[in-house]
Amino acid sequence: MAIQRQHGAEHPYWPLGPFKVRLPFIHYRWEYPEMVQGLFMFVVSLGMIPLLMKYLGMPYEAALAFCVVAGIGYLLPALFGVPLVPGWITPAIPVVLLFLQNFEPGPEAVKAMFALQLEVFIIFLFLGLTGLGNKLVTVIPNSLKSGIIIGAGIAAMMGELKTGGRIDNTPISLLIGSIVSAYILFSLSFKHIVETNKIAKTISNFGMIPGMFIAMILGWIVGEYPLPDIEWGITQPDFGGMMNYLVFNTGMPSADMFLLAIPTAIIAYVIAFGDILVGFTLCKRVDHLRPDEKIELDVTRVHLVTAMRNGLHAVLAPWPGLAGPLWTAAHATVAERYALGRKAMDSIYSGGGTFWVTGLIAVFILPLVSVFKPVLPIALSLTLVLTAYICIMVGMEELKNSTERGVAGIVAVTLAMPDPKATVYAVVIGLVLYWLIERPNAAQRAKTDLSIIGDNTAAIEAGDEHGVAQKR
């Protein structure tokens, strides 16, 4: 029996420095709908296996062991008091892959990935401890930030649509799966149907799962993917073999690797900070509907936990997806059920905690893993396609005038080039164009924006949504 929460109070926890420890069954109850989702949506996390095999040169069993390490990392936010459902820094994946193309798969790529992930760890840790994260994001020109986000979306889409990409090999499953997923997640007409139809509402609660299942079934029917060879028992991740792909055995990266990784690490942080704000917004949207629980949104704690996860990966499982603070689709689904009341979901932590505890367990369930093994590429493809849509949509919304749109467009196109040094070129070109084209009118606007964002950040940390709205 979990510890009971008093009405209107913060959910029970054990204090541990800056963290608030919550354990399943002790501090929060087990949520069966999230358990069911975790048993299926964990396959998205396995979608990183094809990238590990291609870019780091790993065998399947060793890559599966990396997924176990990732699964442990997914538990940390709910465990240490962060109400966000974690995932990858998904929009940064195309940029990371461009960086990895500089290196041969194997020891060199592993060292490069370690250097990048270690830098992401340092950025999150430093900016979290000092509170400088908000200031860094305000210093970066809006056109550069938006261009990076849009460019990451374009790169993600082009990676799927290019000649020799998955669109050539699996056109039916990829196109139809993407259309169904996009319709369920983003369509205004479907949202209208959800308001009046219980079946549609149930489908919407599963996010991208329906589209993914349709893509998989079609892939099997038309022969784009081989039928699964279902096995029984538990999986056998090769923890011994994965040691060959850690920096302890490959050696430390060179100074050049660390220098080359810096632009990609900064880009990844900028994208991840945007995810933090999105996650906080999703929490605040449902917080006022649940007066029985006070949700604490702590920017510093999110930074520290995300730093811990990236440090864990750097040492034990270098991860091209990086460790991000938010899996938008999963968190939105959890928040939607949370809004239905305490009977539906006891706490925001019980939803996210149950989801990823189940996801980690599912990695060891051989029948599930063997069913999804042939179609892992489609799970990754759908994730990248949907991420591309969200990146382009969000990036365009942030641009305020035609000058910013022009600079952002150049940055986006440069970033999406099939060149391993595209990230460096994009940042340099974006800064040069900002100073040459935008700067005369930017000084006063930047000063005003800095003041507004500073006030908004203080209001977010104080939980004052009304105050933020008034500032805007």
Coordinates of C-alpha atoms in Angstrom, one line a residue:
M1 CA 0.0 0.0 0.0
A2 CA 1.6 3.3 -1.1
I3 CA 1.9 6.2 1.2
Q4 CA -1.2 8.3 1.0
R5 CA -1.0 12.0 -0.2
Q6 CA -3.0 14.7 1.6
H7 CA -5.3 16.6 -0.6
G8 CA -3.6 19.6 -2.3
A9 CA -0.1 18.5 -1.0
E10 CA 3.0 17.5 -2.9
H11 CA 3.3 13.8 -3.4
P12 CA 5.2 12.0 -0.6
Y13 CA 8.9 11.5 -1.0
W14 CA 12.2 10.9 0.8
P15 CA 14.4 14.0 0.7
L16 CA 17.9 13.4 -0.8
G17 CA 19.8 16.7 -1.3
P18 CA 18.3 18.4 -4.3
F19 CA 16.3 15.3 -5.2
K20 CA 13.0 13.9 -3.9
V21 CA 13.1 10.1 -4.0
R22 CA 9.8 8.3 -4.9
L23 CA 9.6 4.5 -5.3
P24 CA 6.8 2.4 -6.8
F25 CA 4.4 0.7 -4.4
I26 CA 6.0 2.7 -1.5
H27 CA 5.4 6.2 -2.6
Y28 CA 3.0 5.7 -5.6
R29 CA 0.7 3.1 -6.8
W30 CA 1.1 0.9 -9.9
E31 CA -0.9 2.3 -12.9
Y32 CA -2.1 -0.5 -15.2
P33 CA -3.0 1.6 -18.3
E34 CA 0.6 3.0 -18.3
M35 CA 1.9 -0.6 -17.8
V36 CA 0.1 -1.6 -21.0
Q37 CA 1.5 1.3 -22.9
G38 CA 5.0 0.5 -21.6
L39 CA 4.8 -3.0 -22.9
F40 CA 4.3 -1.7 -26.4
M41 CA 6.0 1.7 -26.6
F42 CA 9.3 0.3 -25.2
V43 CA 9.9 -0.8 -28.8
V44 CA 10.6 2.9 -29.7
S45 CA 13.6 2.8 -27.3
L46 CA 14.8 -0.4 -29.1
G47 CA 14.7 1.7 -32.3
M48 CA 18.1 3.0 -31.4
I49 CA 19.6 -0.5 -32.0
P50 CA 19.9 0.0 -35.8
L51 CA 21.8 3.2 -35.3
L52 CA 24.1 1.6 -32.7
M53 CA 24.8 -1.2 -35.2
K54 CA 25.4 1.1 -38.2
Y55 CA 27.3 4.0 -36.6
L56 CA 29.1 2.4 -33.7
G57 CA 29.6 -1.0 -35.5
M58 CA 28.0 -3.0 -32.6
P59 CA 26.4 -6.5 -32.9
Y60 CA 22.7 -6.7 -32.0
E61 CA 23.1 -8.4 -28.6
A62 CA 25.6 -5.8 -27.4
A63 CA 23.3 -3.0 -28.6
L64 CA 20.5 -4.6 -26.7
A65 CA 22.7 -4.4 -23.5
F66 CA 23.0 -0.6 -24.2
C67 CA 19.2 -0.5 -24.3
V68 CA 19.2 -2.0 -20.8
V69 CA 21.5 0.8 -19.6
A70 CA 19.2 3.4 -21.3
G71 CA 16.2 1.7 -19.5
I72 CA 17.8 2.3 -16.2
G73 CA 18.4 5.9 -17.1
Y74 CA 14.7 6.3 -18.0
L75 CA 13.8 5.5 -14.4
L76 CA 15.8 8.3 -12.8
P77 CA 13.4 11.3 -13.4
A78 CA 10.4 9.8 -11.6
L79 CA 12.8 8.3 -9.0
F80 CA 14.4 11.7 -8.2
G81 CA 11.4 14.0 -8.4
V82 CA 11.1 15.1 -12.0
P83 CA 7.5 14.9 -13.3
L84 CA 8.5 14.6 -17.0
V85 CA 8.5 11.3 -19.0
P86 CA 12.0 11.2 -20.3
G87 CA 13.3 10.1 -23.7
W88 CA 16.0 11.1 -26.3
I89 CA 16.9 14.5 -27.5
T90 CA 15.2 13.3 -30.7
P91 CA 15.5 16.4 -32.9
A92 CA 19.2 16.3 -32.4
I93 CA 19.6 12.8 -33.7
P94 CA 20.2 13.9 -37.4
V95 CA 22.8 16.4 -36.2
V96 CA 24.5 13.7 -34.0
L97 CA 24.6 11.3 -37.0
L98 CA 26.2 14.0 -39.2
F99 CA 28.9 14.3 -36.4
L100 CA 29.4 10.6 -36.3
Q101 CA 29.9 10.4 -40.1
N102 CA 33.3 11.9 -39.5
F103 CA 34.5 8.6 -37.9
E104 CA 34.8 5.0 -38.9
P105 CA 32.2 2.7 -37.2
G106 CA 33.9 0.9 -34.3
P107 CA 36.5 2.3 -31.8
E108 CA 36.8 5.7 -33.4
A109 CA 33.1 6.3 -33.5
V110 CA 32.7 5.1 -29.9
K111 CA 35.3 7.6 -28.7
A112 CA 33.6 10.4 -30.7
M113 CA 30.3 9.5 -29.2
F114 CA 31.8 9.4 -25.7
A115 CA 33.3 12.9 -26.2
L116 CA 30.0 14.3 -27.4
Q117 CA 27.9 12.7 -24.6
L118 CA 30.4 13.8 -22.0
E119 CA 30.2 17.4 -23.2
V120 CA 26.4 17.2 -23.0
F121 CA 26.7 15.9 -19.4
I122 CA 29.1 18.8 -18.5
I123 CA 26.8 21.4 -20.1
F124 CA 23.7 20.1 -18.2
L125 CA 25.6 19.8 -14.9
F126 CA 27.3 23.2 -15.1
L127 CA 24.2 25.1 -16.2
G128 CA 22.0 23.3 -13.7
L129 CA 24.3 24.0 -10.7
T130 CA 24.8 27.6 -11.7
G131 CA 21.3 28.4 -13.0
L132 CA 22.8 29.8 -16.1
G133 CA 20.8 27.7 -18.5
N134 CA 18.1 30.3 -19.0
K135 CA 20.6 33.0 -19.7
L136 CA 22.5 30.9 -22.3
V137 CA 19.3 30.3 -24.3
T138 CA 18.4 34.0 -24.2
V139 CA 21.9 35.0 -25.5
I140 CA 21.6 32.8 -28.6
P141 CA 19.8 34.7 -31.4
N142 CA 16.2 33.6 -32.0
S143 CA 16.9 33.1 -35.7
L144 CA 19.8 30.8 -34.9
K145 CA 17.8 28.8 -32.4
S146 CA 14.8 28.4 -34.7
G147 CA 17.1 27.7 -37.7
I148 CA 18.7 24.9 -35.8
I149 CA 15.4 23.4 -34.8
I150 CA 14.0 23.6 -38.4
G151 CA 17.2 22.3 -39.8
A152 CA 17.2 19.3 -37.5
G153 CA 13.6 18.6 -38.7
I154 CA 14.6 18.9 -42.3
A155 CA 17.6 16.6 -41.7
A156 CA 15.5 14.0 -40.0
M157 CA 13.0 14.0 -42.9
M158 CA 15.6 14.0 -45.6
G159 CA 17.4 11.1 -43.9
E160 CA 14.2 9.0 -44.5
L161 CA 13.4 10.3 -48.0
K162 CA 16.8 10.4 -49.6
T163 CA 17.8 7.9 -52.2
G164 CA 18.8 4.7 -50.5
G165 CA 16.9 5.7 -47.4
R166 CA 14.1 3.7 -45.8
I167 CA 11.5 5.3 -48.2
D168 CA 13.1 3.3 -51.0
N169 CA 13.0 0.0 -49.2
T170 CA 9.8 0.3 -47.2
P171 CA 7.6 2.9 -48.9
I172 CA 4.2 1.5 -48.0
S173 CA 4.7 0.9 -44.3
L174 CA 6.6 4.2 -43.8
L175 CA 4.2 6.4 -45.7
I176 CA 1.0 5.0 -44.4
G177 CA 2.4 4.7 -40.8
S178 CA 3.5 8.3 -40.9
I179 CA 0.2 9.5 -42.3
V180 CA -1.8 7.6 -39.6
S181 CA 0.5 8.7 -36.8
A182 CA 0.4 12.4 -37.9
Y183 CA -3.4 12.3 -38.3
I184 CA -3.9 10.9 -34.8
L185 CA -1.4 13.3 -33.1
F186 CA -1.8 16.5 -35.0
S187 CA -5.1 16.6 -37.1
L188 CA -7.6 19.2 -36.1
S189 CA -10.4 17.1 -37.5
F190 CA -9.4 14.1 -35.4
K191 CA -9.3 16.3 -32.3
H192 CA -12.9 17.3 -33.0
I193 CA -13.8 13.6 -33.4
V194 CA -12.1 12.8 -30.1
E195 CA -14.4 15.2 -28.3
T196 CA -17.5 13.2 -29.3
N197 CA -16.3 9.7 -29.8
K198 CA -15.0 7.4 -27.0
I199 CA -13.3 5.0 -29.4
A200 CA -11.4 7.9 -31.0
K201 CA -10.5 9.2 -27.5
T202 CA -9.1 5.8 -26.6
I203 CA -7.0 5.7 -29.8
S204 CA -5.7 9.2 -29.2
N205 CA -4.5 8.2 -25.7
F206 CA -2.0 5.7 -27.3
G207 CA -0.2 8.4 -29.3
M208 CA 2.0 7.0 -32.0
I209 CA 1.3 3.3 -31.2
P210 CA -1.7 2.9 -33.6
G211 CA 0.3 4.3 -36.5
M212 CA 3.3 2.2 -35.6
F213 CA 1.2 -1.0 -35.4
I214 CA -0.4 -0.3 -38.7
A215 CA 3.0 0.3 -40.3
M216 CA 4.4 -3.0 -38.9
I217 CA 1.4 -5.0 -40.0
L218 CA 1.5 -3.6 -43.5
G219 CA 5.3 -4.1 -43.6
W220 CA 4.7 -7.8 -42.9
I221 CA 1.8 -8.2 -45.3
V222 CA 3.5 -6.6 -48.3
G223 CA 6.9 -8.2 -47.5
E224 CA 8.8 -5.0 -46.7
Y225 CA 9.9 -6.6 -43.4
P226 CA 10.4 -10.3 -42.7
L227 CA 7.9 -12.1 -40.4
P228 CA 9.1 -12.4 -36.8
D229 CA 10.6 -15.6 -35.5
I230 CA 8.9 -15.6 -32.1
E231 CA 11.1 -16.9 -29.3
W232 CA 10.2 -17.7 -25.7
G233 CA 12.0 -17.0 -22.5
I234 CA 14.1 -13.9 -21.5
T235 CA 16.5 -12.0 -23.7
Q236 CA 20.2 -12.4 -23.3
P237 CA 21.8 -8.9 -23.7
D238 CA 25.6 -9.3 -24.2
F239 CA 26.9 -7.2 -21.3
G240 CA 30.4 -8.7 -21.8
G241 CA 30.4 -7.9 -25.5
M242 CA 29.2 -4.3 -24.9
M243 CA 32.4 -3.6 -22.9
N244 CA 34.3 -3.6 -26.2
Y245 CA 32.4 -0.5 -27.2
L246 CA 33.1 1.6 -24.1
V247 CA 35.9 4.1 -23.7
F248 CA 37.7 1.9 -21.2
N249 CA 38.7 -0.4 -24.0
T250 CA 38.8 1.9 -27.0
G251 CA 40.9 4.6 -25.3
M252 CA 40.2 8.3 -24.7
P253 CA 39.1 10.6 -27.5
S254 CA 41.6 13.0 -28.9
A255 CA 41.5 16.8 -28.3
D256 CA 40.3 17.2 -31.9
M257 CA 37.3 15.0 -31.2
F258 CA 36.3 17.1 -28.2
L259 CA 36.6 20.3 -30.2
L260 CA 34.6 18.9 -33.1
A261 CA 31.9 17.8 -30.8
I262 CA 31.3 21.2 -29.1
P263 CA 28.9 22.7 -31.7
T264 CA 26.8 19.5 -31.7
A265 CA 26.7 19.4 -27.9
I266 CA 25.5 23.1 -27.7
I267 CA 22.9 22.4 -30.4
A268 CA 21.6 19.4 -28.4
Y269 CA 21.4 21.4 -25.2
V270 CA 19.4 24.2 -26.9
I271 CA 16.9 21.7 -28.3
A272 CA 16.7 19.9 -24.9
F273 CA 16.0 23.2 -23.1
G274 CA 13.1 23.7 -25.4
D275 CA 11.9 20.3 -24.5
I276 CA 12.0 21.3 -20.8
L277 CA 9.8 24.3 -21.4
V278 CA 7.4 22.1 -23.5
G279 CA 7.2 19.6 -20.7
F280 CA 6.6 22.2 -18.0
T281 CA 3.8 23.7 -20.2
L282 CA 2.1 20.3 -20.5
C283 CA 2.3 19.8 -16.7
K284 CA 0.9 23.3 -16.0
R285 CA -2.0 22.6 -18.4
V286 CA -3.2 19.8 -16.3
D287 CA -2.1 20.9 -12.9
H288 CA -5.0 23.3 -12.4
L289 CA -7.4 20.4 -13.2
R290 CA -5.9 18.4 -10.3
P291 CA -6.2 20.4 -7.0
D292 CA -5.5 17.2 -5.1
E293 CA -1.7 17.3 -6.0
K294 CA 0.8 20.1 -6.2
I295 CA 3.3 19.5 -9.1
E296 CA 6.7 20.9 -8.4
L297 CA 8.5 22.1 -11.5
D298 CA 12.2 22.6 -10.7
V299 CA 14.5 23.6 -13.6
T300 CA 17.7 22.8 -11.6
R301 CA 16.5 19.3 -10.7
V302 CA 15.7 18.6 -14.4
H303 CA 19.2 19.7 -15.4
L304 CA 20.8 17.6 -12.8
V305 CA 18.9 14.4 -13.5
T306 CA 19.4 14.9 -17.3
A307 CA 23.1 15.3 -16.6
M308 CA 23.2 12.1 -14.6
R309 CA 21.6 10.2 -17.4
N310 CA 24.0 11.6 -20.0
G311 CA 26.9 10.8 -17.7
L312 CA 25.6 7.2 -17.3
H313 CA 25.4 6.8 -21.1
A314 CA 28.9 8.4 -21.7
V315 CA 30.5 5.8 -19.4
L316 CA 28.4 2.7 -19.9
A317 CA 26.5 3.1 -23.2
P318 CA 27.3 6.0 -25.6
W319 CA 24.0 6.8 -27.2
P320 CA 23.3 8.6 -30.5
G321 CA 19.9 9.6 -29.2
L322 CA 21.5 11.3 -26.2
A323 CA 19.5 11.5 -23.0
G324 CA 16.7 14.1 -23.2
P325 CA 14.4 15.5 -20.5
L326 CA 11.2 14.7 -22.4
W327 CA 9.5 12.2 -24.7
T328 CA 6.8 14.5 -25.9
A329 CA 4.3 11.9 -27.2
A330 CA 4.6 9.7 -24.1
H331 CA 4.4 12.6 -21.6
A332 CA 1.4 14.1 -23.4
T333 CA -0.4 10.8 -23.2
V334 CA 0.4 10.5 -19.5
A335 CA -0.7 14.1 -18.8
E336 CA -4.0 13.5 -20.7
R337 CA -4.9 10.6 -18.4
Y338 CA -3.7 12.4 -15.3
A339 CA -6.2 15.2 -16.1
L340 CA -9.1 12.7 -15.8
G341 CA -8.7 12.7 -12.0
R342 CA -7.1 10.8 -9.1
K343 CA -9.1 7.7 -9.8
A344 CA -7.6 7.5 -13.3
M345 CA -4.0 8.3 -12.1
D346 CA -3.0 8.8 -8.5
S347 CA 0.0 11.0 -9.2
I348 CA 1.9 12.4 -12.2
Y349 CA 4.9 10.4 -10.8
S350 CA 2.9 7.1 -10.7
G351 CA 2.1 7.5 -14.4
G352 CA 5.6 8.2 -15.7
G353 CA 7.2 5.8 -13.1
T354 CA 5.0 2.9 -14.0
F355 CA 5.5 3.5 -17.8
W356 CA 9.3 3.2 -17.7
V357 CA 9.6 0.5 -15.0
T358 CA 7.4 -1.6 -17.4
G359 CA 9.5 -0.5 -20.4
L360 CA 12.7 -1.7 -18.7
I361 CA 11.1 -5.1 -17.8
A362 CA 9.8 -5.5 -21.4
V363 CA 13.4 -5.4 -22.7
F364 CA 13.9 -8.8 -21.0
I365 CA 10.7 -10.3 -22.3
L366 CA 11.9 -12.3 -25.3
P367 CA 8.5 -12.9 -27.0
L368 CA 7.9 -9.2 -27.2
V369 CA 11.5 -8.3 -28.3
S370 CA 11.5 -11.1 -30.9
V371 CA 8.2 -9.9 -32.4
F372 CA 9.4 -6.4 -32.8
K373 CA 13.0 -7.2 -33.8
P374 CA 12.4 -7.3 -37.6
V375 CA 10.5 -4.0 -37.6
L376 CA 12.8 -1.9 -35.3
P377 CA 13.7 0.4 -38.2
I378 CA 10.1 1.5 -38.7
A379 CA 9.8 2.5 -35.1
L380 CA 12.8 4.8 -35.5
S381 CA 11.6 6.1 -38.8
L382 CA 8.2 7.1 -37.5
T383 CA 9.9 8.8 -34.5
L384 CA 12.1 10.8 -36.8
V385 CA 9.3 11.7 -39.2
L386 CA 7.0 12.9 -36.4
T387 CA 9.9 14.8 -34.8
A388 CA 10.6 16.5 -38.2
Y389 CA 7.0 17.8 -38.3
I390 CA 7.2 19.1 -34.7
C391 CA 10.6 20.7 -35.2
I392 CA 9.5 22.6 -38.3
M393 CA 6.2 23.6 -36.8
V394 CA 7.8 24.9 -33.5
G395 CA 10.7 26.5 -35.3
M396 CA 8.4 28.5 -37.6
E397 CA 6.2 29.6 -34.8
E398 CA 9.1 31.1 -33.0
L399 CA 10.2 33.4 -35.8
K400 CA 8.8 37.0 -35.4
N401 CA 9.6 38.7 -38.7
S402 CA 10.8 38.2 -42.3
T403 CA 14.4 39.0 -41.4
E404 CA 14.5 36.3 -38.8
R405 CA 12.8 33.9 -41.1
G406 CA 15.4 34.5 -43.8
V407 CA 18.4 34.0 -41.5
A408 CA 16.7 30.9 -39.9
G409 CA 16.1 29.5 -43.4
I410 CA 19.7 29.7 -44.4
V411 CA 20.8 28.2 -41.1
A412 CA 18.3 25.3 -41.5
V413 CA 19.4 24.5 -45.1
T414 CA 23.0 24.6 -44.1
L415 CA 22.5 22.4 -41.1
A416 CA 20.6 19.8 -43.2
M417 CA 23.4 19.5 -45.8
P418 CA 24.9 16.0 -46.0
D419 CA 28.2 17.2 -44.7
P420 CA 29.8 16.0 -41.4
K421 CA 30.8 19.6 -40.6
A422 CA 27.4 21.0 -41.4
T423 CA 26.7 21.8 -37.7
V424 CA 29.8 24.0 -37.5
Y425 CA 29.0 25.8 -40.8
A426 CA 25.4 26.4 -39.7
V427 CA 26.4 28.0 -36.3
V428 CA 29.0 30.2 -37.9
I429 CA 26.8 31.3 -40.8
G430 CA 23.9 31.9 -38.4
L431 CA 26.0 34.2 -36.2
V432 CA 27.5 36.1 -39.1
L433 CA 24.1 36.7 -40.7
Y434 CA 22.7 37.8 -37.3
W435 CA 25.4 40.4 -36.9
L436 CA 25.3 41.6 -40.5
I437 CA 21.5 41.6 -41.0
E438 CA 19.6 41.6 -37.7
R439 CA 22.0 43.3 -35.3
P440 CA 21.0 47.0 -35.9
N441 CA 17.5 46.4 -34.5
A442 CA 18.4 43.5 -32.2
A443 CA 20.1 45.1 -29.2
Q444 CA 16.9 46.7 -27.8
R445 CA 14.8 43.7 -28.6
A446 CA 17.2 41.3 -27.0
K447 CA 17.3 43.5 -23.9
T448 CA 13.4 43.5 -23.8
D449 CA 13.2 39.7 -24.4
L450 CA 15.8 39.0 -21.7
S451 CA 13.7 40.9 -19.2
I452 CA 10.5 39.2 -20.2
I453 CA 12.0 35.7 -20.3
G454 CA 13.7 36.3 -16.9
D455 CA 10.3 37.3 -15.5
N456 CA 8.6 34.3 -17.1
T457 CA 11.3 31.9 -15.7
A458 CA 10.8 33.2 -12.2
A459 CA 7.0 32.8 -12.7
I460 CA 7.4 29.2 -13.9
E461 CA 9.6 28.3 -11.0
A462 CA 7.0 29.9 -8.7
G463 CA 4.2 28.0 -10.4
D464 CA 2.5 31.2 -11.5
E465 CA 0.9 30.4 -14.9
H466 CA -1.3 33.5 -14.7
G467 CA 1.7 35.7 -14.1
V468 CA 3.4 34.3 -17.3
A469 CA 0.3 35.0 -19.3
Q470 CA 0.2 38.6 -18.1
K471 CA 3.8 39.2 -19.0
R472 CA 3.2 37.9 -22.5

